[in-house]
Short mmCIF file of C-alpha atoms in Angstrom, two decimals:
data_model
loop_
_atom_site.label_atom_id
_atom_site.label_comp_id
_atom_site.label_asym_id
_atom_site.label_seq_id
_atom_site.Cartn_x
_atom_site.Cartn_y
_atom_site.Cartn_z
CA MET A 1 13.74 13.70 19.27
CA LEU A 2 11.08 14.06 16.49
CA GLU A 3 7.80 15.20 18.17
CA PHE A 4 3.99 15.85 17.15
CA CYS A 5 2.09 18.05 19.47
CA GLY A 6 4.64 17.32 22.51
CA ARG A 7 4.41 13.41 21.69
CA PRO A 8 7.58 11.60 20.70
CA ILE A 9 7.58 9.94 17.25
CA LYS A 10 9.56 6.76 17.05
CA ALA A 11 8.39 5.34 13.67
CA VAL A 12 6.81 6.93 10.81
CA ALA A 13 4.65 4.64 8.60
CA ILE A 14 3.79 5.82 5.06
CA ASP A 15 1.28 4.51 2.49
CA ILE A 16 2.72 5.47 -1.02
CA ASP A 17 -0.16 5.73 -3.39
CA GLY A 18 -2.66 8.59 -2.93
CA SER A 19 -0.84 9.33 0.48
CA TYR A 20 3.14 9.94 0.28
CA ALA A 21 3.83 10.02 -3.12
CA PRO A 22 2.59 12.87 -5.19
CA GLY A 23 2.71 10.53 -8.41
CA LEU A 24 4.02 7.34 -9.53
CA ASP A 25 7.30 7.90 -7.36
CA LEU A 26 8.21 9.93 -4.35
CA SER A 27 9.61 13.15 -5.27
CA ASP A 28 13.33 13.71 -4.60
CA PHE A 29 12.26 15.89 -1.83
CA GLY A 30 10.21 13.31 -0.17
CA TYR A 31 13.16 10.94 -0.34
CA GLU A 32 15.38 13.36 1.51
CA VAL A 33 12.93 14.00 4.26
CA LEU A 34 12.50 10.51 4.88
CA ARG A 35 16.34 10.00 5.05
CA ARG A 36 16.49 13.14 7.27
CA VAL A 37 13.85 11.49 9.45
CA GLU A 38 16.03 8.39 9.69
CA GLU A 39 18.80 10.33 10.64
CA GLU A 40 16.89 11.70 13.60
CA GLY A 41 16.78 7.95 15.03
CA VAL A 42 13.03 7.66 13.71
CA SER A 43 12.51 4.35 11.65
CA VAL A 44 10.44 4.84 8.57
CA VAL A 45 8.41 1.99 7.39
CA VAL A 46 6.75 1.58 4.01
CA VAL A 47 3.22 0.38 4.19
CA THR A 48 2.11 -0.35 0.50
CA GLY A 49 -0.07 -2.27 -1.91
CA ARG A 50 2.74 -2.28 -4.31
CA CYS A 51 4.70 -5.23 -5.37
CA GLU A 52 7.59 -6.34 -2.94
CA SER A 53 10.41 -5.08 -5.31
CA ALA A 54 8.90 -1.77 -5.71
CA ALA A 55 8.33 -1.51 -1.86
CA LEU A 56 12.06 -2.27 -1.42
CA THR A 57 13.34 0.04 -3.97
CA ILE A 58 11.48 2.87 -2.41
CA ALA A 59 12.57 1.66 1.28
CA GLU A 60 16.13 1.51 0.29
CA ARG A 61 16.24 5.08 -1.62
CA ALA A 62 14.61 6.43 1.61
CA GLY A 63 17.22 4.79 3.76
CA ALA A 64 14.48 3.14 5.82
CA ARG A 65 15.69 0.77 8.56
CA GLY A 66 12.25 -0.65 9.26
CA PRO A 67 11.01 -3.68 7.22
CA ALA A 68 9.00 -2.75 4.30
CA ILE A 69 5.37 -4.02 3.97
CA SER A 70 4.27 -4.90 0.42
CA CYS A 71 1.14 -6.26 -1.26
CA THR A 72 -1.11 -4.64 1.17
CA GLY A 73 0.33 -6.93 4.19
CA ALA A 74 1.03 -10.12 2.57
CA VAL A 75 4.77 -9.64 2.21
CA ILE A 76 7.21 -8.29 4.97
CA THR A 77 10.77 -7.93 3.79
CA GLU A 78 14.02 -6.23 5.23
CA PRO A 79 15.47 -3.52 3.17
CA GLY A 80 19.14 -4.00 2.27
CA THR A 81 19.39 -7.85 2.89
CA ARG A 82 16.04 -8.33 1.47
CA GLU A 83 15.36 -11.29 3.86
CA ARG A 84 11.76 -11.94 3.96
CA VAL A 85 10.18 -11.74 7.24
CA ALA A 86 6.82 -13.17 6.03
CA LEU A 87 4.95 -14.10 2.88
CA ASN A 88 1.36 -14.98 2.74
CA PRO A 89 -0.12 -16.46 -0.17
CA LEU A 90 -3.62 -15.68 -1.16
CA PRO A 91 -6.22 -18.73 -0.72
CA GLU A 92 -6.70 -20.23 -3.85
CA ASN A 93 -10.40 -20.25 -3.66
CA ASP A 94 -10.48 -16.30 -2.83
CA LEU A 95 -8.24 -15.85 -5.93
CA GLU A 96 -10.65 -17.90 -8.21
CA VAL A 97 -13.76 -16.17 -6.79
CA ALA A 98 -12.38 -12.80 -7.50
CA LEU A 99 -11.13 -13.62 -10.95
CA ALA A 100 -14.69 -15.24 -11.81
CA LEU A 101 -16.34 -12.30 -10.58
CA ALA A 102 -14.09 -9.93 -12.58
CA GLU A 103 -14.73 -11.98 -15.84
CA GLU A 104 -18.51 -11.83 -15.16
CA MET A 105 -18.67 -8.04 -14.56
CA GLY A 106 -16.37 -7.10 -17.33
CA LEU A 107 -13.54 -6.01 -14.88
CA GLN A 108 -9.77 -6.28 -15.72
CA PRO A 109 -7.80 -8.71 -13.50
CA TYR A 110 -4.54 -8.35 -12.33
CA VAL A 111 -2.64 -10.95 -9.98
CA TRP A 112 0.49 -10.25 -8.20
CA ASP A 113 2.58 -13.59 -7.68
CA SER A 114 6.35 -14.46 -7.54
CA ALA A 115 6.55 -13.91 -11.31
CA GLY A 116 5.39 -10.30 -11.18
CA ILE A 117 2.00 -8.83 -11.98
CA TRP A 118 -0.11 -10.96 -14.44
CA THR A 119 -3.09 -9.86 -16.58
CA ASP A 120 -4.52 -11.48 -19.68
CA ARG A 121 -4.95 -8.37 -21.71
CA GLU A 122 -3.91 -4.78 -22.30
CA GLY A 123 -6.09 -2.37 -20.50
CA PRO A 124 -6.45 1.33 -19.52
CA ASP A 125 -4.83 0.80 -16.19
CA THR A 126 -2.05 -1.42 -17.19
CA ASP A 127 0.78 1.04 -17.84
CA TYR A 128 -0.29 2.88 -14.44
CA LEU A 129 0.26 -0.01 -12.35
CA GLY A 130 3.33 -1.08 -14.14
CA GLY A 131 4.43 2.48 -13.46
CA CYS A 132 3.55 2.27 -9.89
CA ASN A 133 5.47 -0.86 -9.36
CA PHE A 134 8.67 0.06 -11.50
CA LEU A 135 8.18 -2.83 -13.90
CA THR A 136 6.64 -3.74 -17.35
CA ILE A 137 3.27 -5.77 -17.34
CA THR A 138 3.24 -8.18 -20.38
CA PRO A 139 -0.19 -9.79 -20.82
CA ARG A 140 -0.12 -13.61 -20.95
CA PRO A 141 -2.43 -16.48 -21.03
CA LYS A 142 -3.78 -17.39 -17.36
CA PRO A 143 -1.19 -20.00 -15.82
CA ASP A 144 -2.35 -23.55 -14.90
CA ARG A 145 -0.70 -23.02 -11.47
CA TRP A 146 -0.01 -19.75 -9.57
CA ASP A 147 3.27 -19.28 -7.87
CA GLN A 148 2.70 -17.82 -4.61
CA PRO A 149 -0.19 -15.39 -5.35
CA VAL A 150 -0.42 -12.61 -2.66
CA LYS A 151 -2.92 -10.30 -4.19
CA VAL A 152 -5.57 -9.87 -6.92
CA MET A 153 -6.94 -6.48 -8.20
CA ALA A 154 -9.81 -5.73 -10.63
CA SER A 155 -10.29 -2.46 -12.14
CA ALA A 156 -12.54 -0.50 -14.41
CA SER A 157 -13.82 3.36 -14.58
CA PRO A 158 -14.50 4.66 -11.03
CA GLU A 159 -18.14 5.43 -12.14
CA TYR A 160 -18.82 1.75 -13.05
CA LEU A 161 -17.15 0.49 -9.76
CA ASP A 162 -19.43 2.63 -7.82
CA ALA A 163 -22.44 0.95 -9.29
CA ILE A 164 -21.27 -2.53 -8.64
CA ALA A 165 -19.36 -1.97 -5.33
CA PRO A 166 -21.92 -3.52 -3.06
CA GLU A 167 -22.43 -6.71 -5.14
CA VAL A 168 -18.69 -7.24 -5.56
CA VAL A 169 -18.07 -6.68 -1.62
CA ALA A 170 -21.01 -9.09 -0.78
CA ARG A 171 -19.85 -11.68 -3.27
CA SER A 172 -16.00 -11.79 -2.50
CA THR A 173 -13.12 -10.73 -0.25
CA MET A 174 -12.69 -7.56 -2.39
CA GLU A 175 -12.63 -4.02 -1.12
CA ARG A 176 -12.27 -0.69 -2.99
CA CYS A 177 -8.55 0.30 -2.61
CA LEU A 178 -8.41 3.18 -5.46
CA PRO A 179 -11.01 4.88 -7.12
CA GLY A 180 -10.58 2.60 -10.32
CA PHE A 181 -9.61 -0.70 -8.46
CA PHE A 182 -10.97 -3.51 -6.27
CA GLU A 183 -8.40 -5.56 -4.20
CA ALA A 184 -8.77 -8.90 -2.75
CA CYS A 185 -5.90 -9.74 -0.10
CA ILE A 186 -5.47 -12.63 2.46
CA PRO A 187 -8.12 -12.33 5.15
CA GLY A 188 -6.43 -11.87 8.52
CA CYS A 189 -3.22 -10.50 6.81
CA SER A 190 -3.87 -6.82 6.46
CA LYS A 191 -1.52 -3.91 6.69
CA TRP A 192 -2.15 -3.59 10.19
CA ASP A 193 -1.35 -7.45 10.97
CA ALA A 194 1.77 -6.55 9.21
CA LEU A 195 2.71 -3.24 10.81
CA LYS A 196 1.99 -5.01 14.26
CA ILE A 197 4.92 -7.51 13.38
CA VAL A 198 7.19 -4.73 12.16
CA LEU A 199 6.60 -2.51 15.15
CA GLU A 200 7.48 -5.31 17.39
CA ARG A 201 10.57 -6.24 15.39
CA ILE A 202 11.86 -2.81 15.68
CA GLY A 203 10.73 -2.22 19.28
CA VAL A 204 8.26 0.77 18.77
CA SER A 205 4.65 0.91 20.02
CA PRO A 206 1.89 1.76 18.00
CA GLU A 207 1.15 4.92 20.19
CA GLU A 208 4.76 6.16 19.02
CA THR A 209 4.05 5.77 15.35
CA LEU A 210 2.95 8.56 13.03
CA GLY A 211 1.40 7.57 9.75
CA PHE A 212 -0.04 8.64 6.47
CA GLY A 213 -2.90 6.92 4.48
CA ASP A 214 -5.88 7.44 2.19
CA SER A 215 -8.03 4.55 1.53
CA ALA A 216 -9.97 1.54 2.74
CA THR A 217 -7.12 -0.49 3.34
CA ASP A 218 -5.32 2.10 5.67
CA VAL A 219 -8.38 2.76 7.73
CA GLU A 220 -7.54 -0.35 10.17
CA TRP A 221 -3.94 0.39 10.69
CA LEU A 222 -4.33 4.22 10.98
CA SER A 223 -6.97 3.77 13.68
CA GLN A 224 -4.61 1.69 15.86
CA ILE A 225 -1.53 4.18 15.80
CA GLY A 226 -1.02 7.26 17.88
CA MET A 227 -0.73 9.86 15.26
CA PRO A 228 -2.87 8.97 11.99
CA ILE A 229 -2.49 11.87 9.29
CA ALA A 230 -5.03 12.29 6.62
CA VAL A 231 -4.32 13.82 3.39
CA GLU A 232 -6.96 15.93 1.79
CA ASN A 233 -7.97 13.31 -0.75
CA ALA A 234 -8.12 10.46 1.83
CA ALA A 235 -11.69 8.50 2.36
CA ALA A 236 -14.04 9.99 4.87
CA PRO A 237 -13.29 7.20 7.66
CA ILE A 238 -9.50 8.52 7.63
CA GLN A 239 -10.56 11.99 7.89
CA ASP A 240 -12.72 11.26 10.94
CA LEU A 241 -9.90 9.62 12.91
CA ALA A 242 -7.10 11.63 11.75
CA VAL A 243 -5.26 13.80 14.48
CA ALA A 244 -4.17 16.34 11.56
CA ARG A 245 -5.49 16.94 8.13
CA ILE A 246 -3.10 17.86 5.36
CA GLU A 247 -3.35 19.14 1.66
CA HIS A 248 -3.87 16.96 -1.26
CA HIS A 249 -1.14 14.28 -1.89
CA GLU A 250 -0.23 15.56 -5.29
CA THR A 251 1.13 18.58 -3.54
CA ASP A 252 3.82 16.44 -1.61
CA ALA A 253 2.01 17.61 1.27
CA ALA A 254 3.10 14.47 3.57
CA ALA A 255 6.71 15.07 2.66
CA ARG A 256 6.12 18.83 3.60
CA PHE A 257 4.36 18.06 6.90
CA LEU A 258 7.57 15.92 8.09
CA ALA A 259 9.96 18.50 6.95
CA ASP A 260 8.23 20.90 9.35
CA LEU A 261 8.76 18.55 12.04
CA LEU A 262 12.37 18.33 11.63
#
């Protein structure tokens, strides 16, 4: 049985960007380690802000048995069968408030819906988001109606977002998820809400779960599991609650940490 400091590990939950992936995708070594974790009888659970198809691609390549959590908790899907366990659309008012605020403050908007990722123009982060989600983002006019929108992001330079963060947080449901992005998701439908569903589904307790995260959207769920691990680049609240701290995500530190436990 896989253990950490004498405690049994029955599930490993991984945030992708800024945590387990050293770049746009997991390394070959990172995938190999996750497959070995599964072979030890430990469930791997992807917990990401990426789109559903990207989360499933990663989960399936990793041989994960646990349902994949995508769109920051809005969508839960079984790898392999691709059966949806849950899909929670973003309230229309929250979406429109976020888009209006993005326009007012000169931010680049991105909306996740059933058609993929929408934006109305090319921006400095368009290729990055496309690469993270293993798809091409083609700018198009704003649709008259959204088809099951699950998430909205707004981007600009980290320095500019630092300056406007208090106002954005006060006027919307958006929070900082990455240095160059704000993100609005469904209230009451966080990564932790989704992870609780998944852990119950696979018969694992939060106390038996080890996880990696780095940003504001990871604080809640990491604080609820038994073995939260902080990468060097993680936000201060995650550093404070972690039971172990490892090197920067760009060094493949999370994969190397797991490999040392095998």
